[in-house]
Coordinates of C-alpha atoms and ligand atoms in Angstrom, one line a residue:
M23 CA -57.1 0.8 5.8
E24 CA -53.9 -0.8 6.8
K25 CA -54.2 -4.5 7.6
K26 CA -51.4 -5.9 9.6
N27 CA -49.0 -8.5 8.1
S28 CA -47.2 -10.1 11.1
L29 CA -44.2 -8.3 11.4
R30 CA -43.9 -6.3 14.3
L31 CA -42.2 -3.5 13.6
I32 CA -44.3 -2.5 10.9
E33 CA -47.6 -3.9 13.2
R34 CA -46.4 -1.2 16.1
A35 CA -46.0 1.7 13.7
L36 CA -49.7 1.3 13.2
E37 CA -50.4 2.6 17.0
H38 CA -48.9 6.1 16.4
R39 CA -49.6 6.7 13.1
E40 CA -50.0 10.9 13.3
R41 CA -46.4 10.5 15.1
N42 CA -43.6 11.9 13.2
A43 CA -41.2 8.8 12.0
I44 CA -38.8 10.4 9.5
Q45 CA -37.1 13.9 9.5
C46 CA -34.9 14.9 6.9
M47 CA -33.9 18.2 5.4
G48 CA -36.3 20.1 7.1
T49 CA -39.0 17.9 6.4
A50 CA -41.3 15.4 8.6
Y51 CA -43.4 12.3 7.9
T52 CA -44.9 10.3 9.5
Y53 CA -45.5 6.8 10.7
G54 CA -48.9 7.0 8.4
D55 CA -46.8 8.6 5.5
L56 CA -44.4 5.6 6.0
L57 CA -46.5 3.0 6.2
E58 CA -49.0 4.7 2.9
R59 CA -45.8 4.5 0.6
S60 CA -44.5 1.7 2.0
R61 CA -47.5 -0.6 1.0
E62 CA -47.6 0.8 -2.5
I63 CA -43.8 -0.1 -3.1
A64 CA -44.6 -3.8 -1.7
L65 CA -47.6 -3.8 -3.9
G66 CA -45.7 -2.5 -6.8
L67 CA -42.8 -4.9 -6.3
L68 CA -44.9 -7.7 -6.3
G69 CA -46.7 -6.7 -9.7
K70 CA -48.6 -10.0 -9.9
A71 CA -47.0 -12.2 -7.2
D72 CA -48.5 -12.5 -3.6
D73 CA -45.0 -13.0 -1.8
L74 CA -41.7 -12.3 -2.9
K75 CA -40.5 -15.3 -1.5
E76 CA -37.2 -13.7 -0.1
A77 CA -36.2 -12.4 -3.1
R78 CA -33.2 -10.4 -2.5
V79 CA -33.7 -6.4 -3.2
A80 CA -30.9 -4.3 -3.3
F81 CA -31.3 -0.5 -3.0
L82 CA -29.5 2.3 -3.0
A83 CA -31.3 5.9 -1.9
P84 CA -30.0 8.7 0.2
A85 CA -30.4 8.4 4.0
G86 CA -34.2 9.6 3.8
F87 CA -38.3 8.7 4.0
E88 CA -37.1 7.0 0.8
Y89 CA -35.0 4.6 2.4
V90 CA -36.8 3.2 5.2
C91 CA -40.2 3.4 2.7
I92 CA -38.0 0.7 0.0
Q93 CA -37.2 -0.8 3.3
W94 CA -40.0 -1.8 4.8
G95 CA -41.8 -2.0 1.1
I96 CA -39.3 -5.1 0.3
W97 CA -39.7 -6.0 3.9
R98 CA -43.7 -6.2 3.5
A99 CA -44.1 -8.2 0.2
G100 CA -41.8 -10.8 1.9
G101 CA -38.3 -9.5 0.2
I102 CA -34.7 -9.4 1.7
A103 CA -33.6 -6.1 2.3
V104 CA -29.6 -5.4 0.6
P105 CA -28.4 -1.5 1.0
L106 CA -25.9 -0.5 -1.1
C107 CA -24.0 2.1 -0.4
E108 CA -23.1 5.2 -3.0
K109 CA -19.4 5.8 -1.8
H110 CA -18.8 2.1 -2.9
P111 CA -17.1 2.4 -6.6
L112 CA -19.6 -0.3 -9.0
P113 CA -17.1 -2.9 -8.7
S114 CA -18.0 -3.5 -5.3
M115 CA -21.8 -3.4 -6.3
E116 CA -21.6 -5.3 -8.6
Y117 CA -19.7 -7.8 -6.2
V118 CA -23.0 -7.9 -4.4
L119 CA -25.4 -7.8 -6.9
R120 CA -23.7 -10.8 -7.9
D121 CA -23.2 -12.8 -4.7
T122 CA -26.6 -11.8 -3.5
G123 CA -28.3 -13.0 -7.1
A124 CA -30.8 -9.9 -6.5
T125 CA -32.9 -10.0 -8.8
T126 CA -34.3 -6.0 -8.3
L127 CA -31.9 -3.3 -7.9
I128 CA -34.5 -0.6 -6.8
C129 CA -32.5 3.4 -7.0
T130 CA -34.0 7.0 -6.0
P131 CA -33.3 9.4 -9.0
E132 CA -30.1 11.2 -7.9
Y133 CA -28.4 7.5 -8.9
A134 CA -30.2 6.3 -11.6
E135 CA -27.2 7.4 -13.7
L136 CA -24.6 5.8 -11.7
L137 CA -26.0 2.6 -11.1
G138 CA -27.0 2.6 -15.2
P139 CA -24.2 0.1 -16.0
L140 CA -25.4 -2.2 -13.4
S141 CA -28.7 -2.9 -15.2
S142 CA -27.1 -5.7 -16.7
I143 CA -27.0 -7.4 -14.1
T144 CA -30.0 -6.9 -12.3
P145 CA -32.9 -5.1 -13.5
L146 CA -33.1 -1.4 -12.2
V147 CA -36.3 -0.2 -11.3
H148 CA -37.0 4.0 -10.1
Y149 CA -38.2 4.3 -7.1
G150 CA -40.8 7.0 -8.9
D151 CA -42.2 4.2 -10.8
L152 CA -42.6 2.1 -7.1
G153 CA -46.6 2.5 -6.9
K154 CA -49.9 0.5 -6.5
A155 CA -52.7 1.1 -4.4
E156 CA -54.6 -2.0 -4.5
G157 CA -53.9 -5.5 -3.7
S158 CA -52.7 -7.4 -0.8
L159 CA -49.8 -7.8 0.9
P160 CA -48.3 -11.2 1.9
A161 CA -48.4 -12.2 5.6
I162 CA -44.7 -12.7 6.5
G163 CA -43.2 -14.9 9.4
A164 CA -40.5 -13.5 12.1
D165 CA -38.2 -16.3 10.7
R166 CA -38.2 -14.9 7.5
R167 CA -34.6 -13.5 5.9
A168 CA -35.4 -10.1 6.5
M169 CA -31.5 -8.5 5.4
I170 CA -28.5 -9.0 3.8
L171 CA -25.6 -6.9 5.0
Y172 CA -21.8 -7.3 4.2
T173 CA -18.8 -7.1 6.3
S174 CA -15.3 -8.0 5.7
G175 CA -13.4 -11.0 7.2
T176 CA -10.6 -13.2 7.3
T177 CA -11.1 -14.2 4.5
G178 CA -10.6 -11.5 1.2
S179 CA -13.7 -10.8 0.1
P180 CA -16.4 -9.4 1.7
K181 CA -19.5 -12.3 3.3
G182 CA -23.1 -11.2 3.2
V183 CA -24.4 -11.4 6.7
V184 CA -27.9 -12.5 6.4
T185 CA -30.1 -11.5 9.8
T186 CA -33.9 -12.6 10.1
H187 CA -37.1 -10.5 10.8
A188 CA -37.2 -12.6 14.5
G189 CA -32.9 -11.3 14.8
L190 CA -33.9 -8.3 13.8
E191 CA -36.3 -8.2 16.8
A192 CA -34.4 -9.7 19.4
Q193 CA -31.6 -6.8 18.3
I194 CA -34.3 -3.9 18.4
T195 CA -35.5 -5.2 21.9
A196 CA -32.5 -5.7 23.7
L197 CA -31.4 -2.4 22.9
T198 CA -34.8 -0.6 23.4
Q199 CA -35.4 -1.9 26.8
A200 CA -31.5 -1.6 28.1
W201 CA -31.1 1.8 26.8
Q202 CA -35.0 2.8 27.8
W203 CA -36.1 4.1 24.5
E204 CA -39.2 6.0 24.3
A205 CA -42.0 7.8 22.3
D206 CA -40.8 11.0 22.7
D207 CA -37.2 10.4 21.4
H208 CA -35.5 12.2 18.9
I209 CA -32.3 11.1 17.1
L210 CA -29.8 12.6 15.0
N211 CA -28.5 9.8 12.7
V212 CA -25.2 10.6 11.0
L213 CA -24.3 7.4 9.9
P214 CA -24.1 5.4 6.8
L215 CA -27.0 3.0 6.1
H216 CA -25.5 -0.1 4.9
H217 CA -24.4 -1.2 8.4
V218 CA -25.9 -2.1 12.2
H219 CA -25.1 0.8 13.5
G220 CA -26.6 3.3 11.5
I221 CA -29.8 0.7 10.6
V222 CA -30.5 -1.1 14.0
N223 CA -29.2 1.1 16.3
M224 CA -30.6 4.1 15.7
L225 CA -33.4 3.9 12.9
C226 CA -35.1 0.8 13.7
C227 CA -34.8 0.9 17.5
A228 CA -36.5 4.2 16.6
L229 CA -39.5 3.1 14.2
W230 CA -39.9 0.2 16.9
S231 CA -40.0 2.8 20.1
G232 CA -42.7 5.5 17.8
A233 CA -39.9 7.9 18.0
C234 CA -38.7 9.9 15.5
C235 CA -35.3 9.5 13.2
E236 CA -33.5 12.6 11.7
F237 CA -30.7 11.9 8.8
L238 CA -28.0 14.2 7.8
P239 CA -27.5 12.8 5.1
K240 CA -23.6 13.9 5.0
F241 CA -21.8 13.8 7.9
G242 CA -20.4 17.4 8.9
P243 CA -19.7 18.3 12.7
G244 CA -20.9 21.7 11.9
K245 CA -23.8 20.5 10.6
V246 CA -24.4 17.8 13.6
F247 CA -23.9 20.9 16.1
D248 CA -26.4 23.0 13.8
A249 CA -28.8 19.9 14.2
F250 CA -28.5 19.7 17.9
R251 CA -28.9 23.5 18.4
R252 CA -32.4 23.3 16.9
G253 CA -33.5 21.9 20.1
E254 CA -35.6 18.7 19.1
V255 CA -32.8 15.7 19.2
N256 CA -32.3 13.9 22.4
L257 CA -30.5 11.3 21.6
F258 CA -27.0 10.6 19.5
M259 CA -24.9 7.8 18.7
A260 CA -21.8 7.5 16.4
V261 CA -18.4 6.0 16.0
P262 CA -15.4 7.1 17.9
T263 CA -14.1 9.2 15.3
I264 CA -17.3 10.8 15.0
Y265 CA -16.4 12.8 18.2
F266 CA -13.1 13.2 17.6
K267 CA -14.1 15.1 15.1
L268 CA -16.9 16.6 16.8
I269 CA -14.2 17.4 19.6
A270 CA -11.9 19.7 17.5
H271 CA -15.0 21.4 15.5
Y272 CA -15.9 22.7 19.1
Q273 CA -12.7 23.4 20.0
E274 CA -12.5 25.8 16.8
L275 CA -15.7 28.0 17.4
P276 CA -15.9 31.4 19.6
E277 CA -16.5 30.9 23.8
R278 CA -20.2 32.2 23.1
E279 CA -21.7 29.2 20.2
Q280 CA -18.9 26.3 22.6
A281 CA -21.5 27.4 25.4
E282 CA -24.4 27.3 23.7
I283 CA -23.6 23.8 22.4
S284 CA -22.4 22.4 26.0
M285 CA -26.1 23.8 27.2
C286 CA -28.1 22.0 24.7
L287 CA -26.0 19.0 25.1
K288 CA -27.0 18.7 28.7
G289 CA -30.4 18.1 28.0
F290 CA -29.9 15.3 26.0
R291 CA -31.1 12.1 27.7
L292 CA -28.3 9.3 26.1
M293 CA -25.1 9.6 24.0
V294 CA -23.7 6.3 22.7
S295 CA -20.2 5.1 21.3
G296 CA -19.7 2.6 19.5
S297 CA -17.9 0.0 16.7
A298 CA -14.8 0.5 17.6
A299 CA -12.7 1.6 21.0
L300 CA -13.4 4.7 22.7
P301 CA -10.1 6.0 23.3
V302 CA -10.3 7.3 27.1
S303 CA -9.0 10.8 26.2
V304 CA -12.4 11.2 23.9
L305 CA -14.9 9.9 26.5
E306 CA -13.2 12.5 28.9
Q307 CA -13.2 15.5 26.2
W308 CA -16.8 14.6 25.9
K309 CA -17.7 14.6 29.0
A310 CA -16.3 17.7 29.5
I311 CA -18.0 19.6 26.2
S312 CA -21.3 17.9 27.4
G313 CA -21.8 16.9 30.6
H314 CA -22.7 13.4 29.3
T315 CA -20.4 10.0 30.0
L316 CA -21.0 8.1 26.1
L317 CA -22.3 5.2 26.9
E318 CA -20.1 2.5 25.1
R319 CA -21.0 -1.0 23.8
Y320 CA -19.8 -3.8 21.5
G321 CA -21.8 -5.5 18.5
M322 CA -20.8 -6.9 14.8
T323 CA -22.7 -7.3 12.0
E324 CA -23.3 -10.8 13.2
M325 CA -24.8 -10.4 16.1
G326 CA -25.9 -6.4 16.7
M327 CA -25.2 -5.5 20.1
A328 CA -23.9 -7.8 22.5
I329 CA -22.1 -6.3 25.3
S330 CA -23.0 -2.4 27.1
N331 CA -22.5 -0.5 29.6
P332 CA -25.2 0.2 31.8
Y333 CA -27.8 3.3 30.8
E334 CA -28.1 3.7 35.0
G335 CA -25.4 2.7 36.9
E336 CA -21.9 3.5 36.1
R337 CA -20.4 3.6 33.2
R338 CA -16.6 2.4 33.4
P339 CA -14.1 4.3 30.8
G340 CA -12.6 2.0 29.1
Y341 CA -14.7 -1.3 29.3
I342 CA -17.4 -2.3 27.4
G343 CA -20.0 -3.2 30.3
Q344 CA -22.1 -6.9 31.0
P345 CA -24.0 -8.4 28.3
L346 CA -27.3 -7.1 26.6
P347 CA -30.5 -9.2 27.5
G348 CA -31.0 -12.1 25.9
V349 CA -27.9 -12.0 24.7
T350 CA -25.1 -14.8 26.4
V351 CA -21.7 -14.2 26.7
R352 CA -18.3 -16.5 27.5
L353 CA -14.8 -16.2 26.9
V354 CA -12.7 -18.7 26.3
N355 CA -8.8 -19.8 25.5
D356 CA -7.6 -21.4 22.4
A357 CA -8.8 -25.0 23.8
N358 CA -12.2 -23.7 23.8
E359 CA -12.8 -23.9 27.4
E360 CA -13.4 -20.9 29.4
V361 CA -10.6 -18.7 31.0
P362 CA -11.3 -17.4 34.8
E363 CA -11.7 -13.9 35.4
G364 CA -8.8 -11.6 35.2
S365 CA -7.6 -14.4 32.2
P366 CA -7.7 -12.9 28.0
G367 CA -10.2 -15.2 25.9
E368 CA -12.3 -14.4 23.3
I369 CA -15.7 -13.8 23.7
Q370 CA -18.3 -15.8 22.3
V371 CA -21.7 -15.3 22.0
K372 CA -25.5 -17.3 22.3
G373 CA -28.8 -15.8 21.7
A374 CA -32.0 -14.7 19.3
N375 CA -29.4 -11.4 18.1
V376 CA -27.5 -13.7 16.4
F377 CA -27.3 -14.0 12.4
S378 CA -28.6 -17.1 10.4
E379 CA -26.3 -17.4 8.0
Y380 CA -23.1 -15.6 5.9
W381 CA -25.1 -16.1 2.0
G382 CA -24.5 -18.6 -0.2
K383 CA -21.2 -19.7 2.6
P384 CA -22.2 -22.7 4.0
E385 CA -18.5 -23.6 5.1
A386 CA -17.9 -19.9 6.3
T387 CA -21.0 -20.3 8.2
R388 CA -19.9 -23.5 10.0
E389 CA -16.9 -22.1 10.6
A390 CA -18.1 -19.4 12.8
F391 CA -20.1 -21.4 15.2
T392 CA -18.3 -23.8 17.9
E393 CA -19.6 -27.1 17.8
D394 CA -22.0 -26.3 20.5
G395 CA -23.5 -23.3 18.9
W396 CA -21.5 -20.5 20.0
F397 CA -20.8 -17.9 17.8
R398 CA -16.9 -16.9 17.6
T399 CA -16.3 -12.7 17.6
G400 CA -12.4 -13.3 17.0
D401 CA -12.7 -10.0 18.6
V402 CA -10.4 -11.2 22.8
A403 CA -11.5 -9.7 26.4
V404 CA -11.2 -9.9 29.7
W405 CA -13.3 -9.7 32.3
E406 CA -12.8 -7.6 35.6
G407 CA -14.4 -6.4 38.2
G408 CA -17.6 -6.7 36.5
S409 CA -17.1 -5.7 33.6
Y410 CA -15.8 -6.6 30.0
R411 CA -12.7 -5.0 28.4
I412 CA -11.6 -5.2 25.0
L413 CA -8.0 -6.1 24.7
G414 CA -7.7 -6.6 20.6
R415 CA -8.4 -9.0 17.8
N416 CA -7.7 -12.9 16.9
S417 CA -6.6 -11.3 14.0
V418 CA -4.2 -9.1 12.7
D419 CA -5.9 -8.7 9.3
I420 CA -9.1 -7.3 10.0
I421 CA -8.6 -3.4 10.2
K422 CA -11.0 -1.0 12.1
S423 CA -10.8 2.5 10.8
G424 CA -13.0 4.9 11.0
G425 CA -15.7 2.7 12.2
Y426 CA -15.9 0.3 9.6
K427 CA -13.9 -2.9 9.5
I428 CA -11.8 -3.7 7.2
S429 CA -9.8 -6.7 5.4
A430 CA -6.0 -6.3 4.9
L431 CA -6.1 -9.3 2.8
E432 CA -9.0 -8.0 0.7
I433 CA -6.5 -5.0 -0.4
E434 CA -3.4 -6.9 -0.7
E435 CA -5.5 -8.8 -3.2
V436 CA -6.6 -5.8 -5.7
L437 CA -3.1 -4.2 -5.1
R438 CA -1.1 -7.2 -6.3
T439 CA -3.4 -7.0 -9.7
H440 CA -1.5 -3.9 -10.1
E441 CA 1.1 -4.4 -12.9
Q442 CA 3.7 -1.6 -10.4
V443 CA 3.1 -4.1 -7.4
G444 CA 5.3 -7.0 -7.3
D445 CA 4.0 -7.9 -3.7
C446 CA 2.4 -6.5 -0.7
G447 CA 0.8 -6.7 3.1
V448 CA -1.9 -3.8 4.8
V449 CA -1.5 -3.7 8.0
G450 CA -3.4 -1.1 10.4
I451 CA -1.6 1.5 12.0
P452 CA -3.1 2.9 15.5
D453 CA -4.2 6.6 15.1
E454 CA -5.9 9.0 17.3
E455 CA -8.4 10.2 15.1
W456 CA -9.0 6.9 13.0
G457 CA -9.0 4.2 15.4
E458 CA -6.8 2.5 12.6
I459 CA -5.7 3.7 9.4
I460 CA -4.2 1.8 6.5
G461 CA -0.7 1.6 5.9
A462 CA 0.2 -0.3 2.8
A463 CA 3.6 -1.5 2.3
I464 CA 5.1 -1.9 -1.6
V465 CA 7.5 -4.2 -2.9
A466 CA 7.4 -2.6 -6.3
G467 CA 7.2 -4.5 -10.0
P468 CA 9.7 -2.5 -12.8
H469 CA 8.5 0.8 -11.6
R470 CA 7.8 2.3 -8.5
P471 CA 4.3 3.4 -8.6
D472 CA 3.2 6.8 -7.8
P473 CA 1.5 6.1 -4.2
E474 CA -1.5 8.9 -5.5
E475 CA -2.1 7.4 -8.2
L476 CA -2.1 4.1 -6.5
S477 CA -4.7 4.9 -4.3
E478 CA -6.8 6.9 -7.3
W479 CA -7.0 3.4 -9.1
L480 CA -7.9 1.4 -6.0
R481 CA -10.8 4.0 -5.3
T482 CA -12.3 3.0 -8.8
R483 CA -12.5 -0.9 -7.7
L484 CA -12.5 -0.4 -3.5
P485 CA -14.9 1.5 -1.4
G486 CA -12.8 4.8 -0.7
Y487 CA -12.5 3.7 3.1
K488 CA -10.9 1.1 2.2
T489 CA -7.7 3.2 0.4
P490 CA -4.5 3.2 2.7
R491 CA -3.4 6.2 3.8
E492 CA 0.3 5.6 3.9
Y493 CA 2.6 3.6 2.0
I494 CA 5.9 2.6 2.1
F495 CA 8.3 1.0 -0.5
L496 CA 10.5 -2.1 0.7
D497 CA 13.1 -4.4 -1.5
E498 CA 11.1 -7.7 0.8
L499 CA 8.5 -7.7 3.5
P500 CA 9.5 -9.2 6.6
R501 CA 8.6 -12.8 6.7
N502 CA 9.1 -15.8 9.4
V503 CA 11.0 -19.0 8.9
L504 CA 7.7 -20.1 7.6
G505 CA 8.0 -17.6 5.1
K506 CA 4.7 -16.1 6.1
V507 CA 4.8 -12.1 6.5
T508 CA 5.2 -10.9 9.8
K509 CA 2.7 -8.3 10.0
N510 CA 3.3 -6.9 13.7
A511 CA 7.2 -6.7 12.2
L512 CA 5.4 -4.7 9.5
K513 CA 3.6 -2.2 11.4
D514 CA 7.0 -0.9 13.3
L515 CA 8.4 0.0 9.7
F516 CA 5.8 2.9 9.3
D517 CA 6.7 6.3 10.9
P518 CA 4.6 6.3 14.5
S519 CA 4.9 10.7 13.9
T520 CA 2.8 10.5 10.9
H521 CA -0.5 9.0 12.1
S522 CA -0.3 9.4 15.9
R523 CA -1.5 13.7 15.3
Ligands
MCA624 C1 -12.4 9.4 5.2 N1 -11.0 9.5 5.9 C2 -10.3 8.6 5.8 C3 -10.8 7.6 6.3 N2 -11.7 8.0 6.0 N3 -8.8 9.1 6.1 C4 -8.2 8.4 7.0 N4 -8.6 6.8 7.5 C5 -10.2 6.8 6.9 N5 -10.3 5.6 7.2 C6 -10.2 11.1 4.8 C7 -10.6 11.1 3.8 O1 -9.7 10.7 2.5 C8 -10.7 12.7 3.5 O2 -10.2 13.7 3.4 C9 -11.8 13.3 4.8 O3 -11.3 11.9 5.3 C10 -13.2 13.2 4.6 O4 -13.7 12.5 4.1 P1 -15.2 11.9 3.9 O5 -15.3 10.4 3.5 O6 -16.2 12.5 3.4 O7 -15.1 11.4 5.3 P2 -16.5 11.3 6.6 O8 -17.6 12.0 5.6 O9 -15.8 12.6 7.5 O10 -16.2 10.5 7.3 C11 -16.2 9.8 8.4 C12 -16.9 9.2 9.0 C13 -16.8 7.6 8.3 C14 -18.3 10.0 8.8 C15 -16.5 8.7 10.4 O11 -15.9 6.8 7.9 C16 -18.4 6.9 8.9 O12 -19.2 7.2 8.8 N6 -18.1 6.1 9.9 C17 -18.7 4.9 10.3 C18 -18.8 3.7 9.4 C19 -20.3 2.8 10.5 O13 -21.2 3.0 10.1 N7 -19.7 1.5 11.1 C20 -20.3 0.7 11.4 C21 -20.7 -0.2 11.3 P3 -9.5 14.5 2.2 O14 -10.4 15.9 2.6 O15 -8.3 14.8 2.7 O16 -9.8 13.5 1.1 S1 -21.4 -2.0 12.3 C22 -20.5 -1.8 13.2 O17 -19.3 -1.4 13.6 C23 -20.4 -2.8 14.7 C24 -22.5 -3.5 14.3 C25 -21.0 -1.8 15.8 O18 -20.4 -2.6 16.7 O19 -21.8 -0.7 15.7
AMP625 P1 -18.4 -4.6 12.3 O1 -18.5 -6.0 11.5 O2 -18.3 -4.0 11.2 O3 -19.4 -5.0 12.5 O4 -17.5 -4.7 13.2 C1 -17.7 -5.3 14.6 C2 -16.1 -5.1 15.2 O5 -15.9 -4.1 15.3 C3 -15.9 -6.3 16.3 O6 -15.7 -7.1 16.4 C4 -15.3 -5.3 17.7 O7 -14.0 -5.4 17.1 C5 -15.2 -4.2 17.0 N1 -16.5 -3.3 17.9 C6 -17.6 -2.9 17.9 N2 -17.8 -2.6 19.5 C7 -16.7 -1.9 20.0 C8 -16.2 -1.5 21.1 N3 -17.2 -0.7 21.7 N4 -14.4 -1.6 21.2 C9 -14.0 -2.1 20.5 N5 -14.2 -2.9 19.6 C10 -15.3 -2.9 18.9

């Protein structure tokens, strides 16, 4: 008989052992399966120890049952879960292993060969070898660190955002309450599982509620519609780029199929968009297809979700809504004073949902908060007629593309190490489909590099979604009188006709 080990997410699962928790590639796994396998993994990870005591355990598994068993196994053994992403090249994964000081790297069989070279940094443990039936699990307090997710900031290298179990619980309960999650819900999760949107908003909220989380390991609009047509899914969440791609695919389908999909979508309980600004045109087109006004919400890796349009009540196109339960929000000017209604200000947030620290970066953690404990998001918004509207960001060096947050400075640092790059400047260029696409202005060294070769070279060093999609070559970068590159002037040098499809 399973014993309680004080993590509420896991305790709650004991109450619905027979229900389906995870579904993937036509196979369903119950909460009982998840409890049993995650316990074996936890005991396997513990070996002779009685508690992992916040050891960092990195892992790579496809979105599916194994991923969740590993995540819960790490938590139940008292470790910190550090999910990796298969789209990342080895240097990016190596960075995470070194930065977290991971003691173990778990992988499922499909990634064993890929991760082989990293075993000299962190001992590689195969999923299939992790299993032990006997032993007891430690009691885990909510103040323990639970997870480290990497996010790009205004400094070059990504930072590890640490969330405790209490922080996760606050993020989950705010959403399950506000969006009225129920045990009968069935969500289709197509997002990567190394970010908050896929992990917390979908996976954890579903499991907290006794609901079913179905995974589609690789996004494809046709596969999403096929899953919808099976009739089980009643909840969907995605980034605006995904809705854009679904709309484009739908428009290509024969009328009969369109009618079938629209009919099925009308039966959904809720459809949510977030991680980047939802264009009003996408909201309207999706409403025409599905009958749903997408619920747009706003969040950040450092705090989960903070602001959301209401589940019941008006969902205002172009607005992100009101603070979620347990979250306090204010808008401030440069002097850190609250601004009146209608004036733009930086969004600052307080609440149990806010992260505890950047892993191993006390200085960056201090800078992220005001003296009186408000988290500075760097996003600028305005409060108008009872709703927040996002206006932009404090920094031009943060790019949002396909829902991924990308640091221009990180890409520039890598580009500058290429022998044919003298200097460079990276910017986000507005794009209907991707929100922004990455543009790189290159001042060539002795020879002009070939853009395709440059991208290929970058892909071996950075995740593919951090690769520029457009290059321009300049004799020199535009600079202000202080010699600083003027990014807004640089953006204007990219041809708008090539990116506003
Ligand atoms: C891929 N392509 C791109 C980009 N990415 N082109 C321009 N800009 C990009 N960013 C191109 C590829 O080169 C390729 O082109 C084609 O698109 C397909 O590539 P693939 O990698 O297969 O893309 P995909 O699988 O279709 O991915 C699109 C995606 C993905 C599903 C929208 O970007 C994604 O999963 N985004 C979600 C990220 C996320 O979860 N963010 C949440 C962060 P070709 O075929 O020509 O080679 S958490 C967060 O933001 C906070 C907490 C919040 O509020 O949620
Ligand atoms: P990440 O660091 O990947 O968690 O990205 C968080 C950032 O995504 C926020 O700081 C915002 O800039 C952006 N973001 C998230 N949701 C929205 C939204 N609904 N509208 C505009 N920007 C958003």
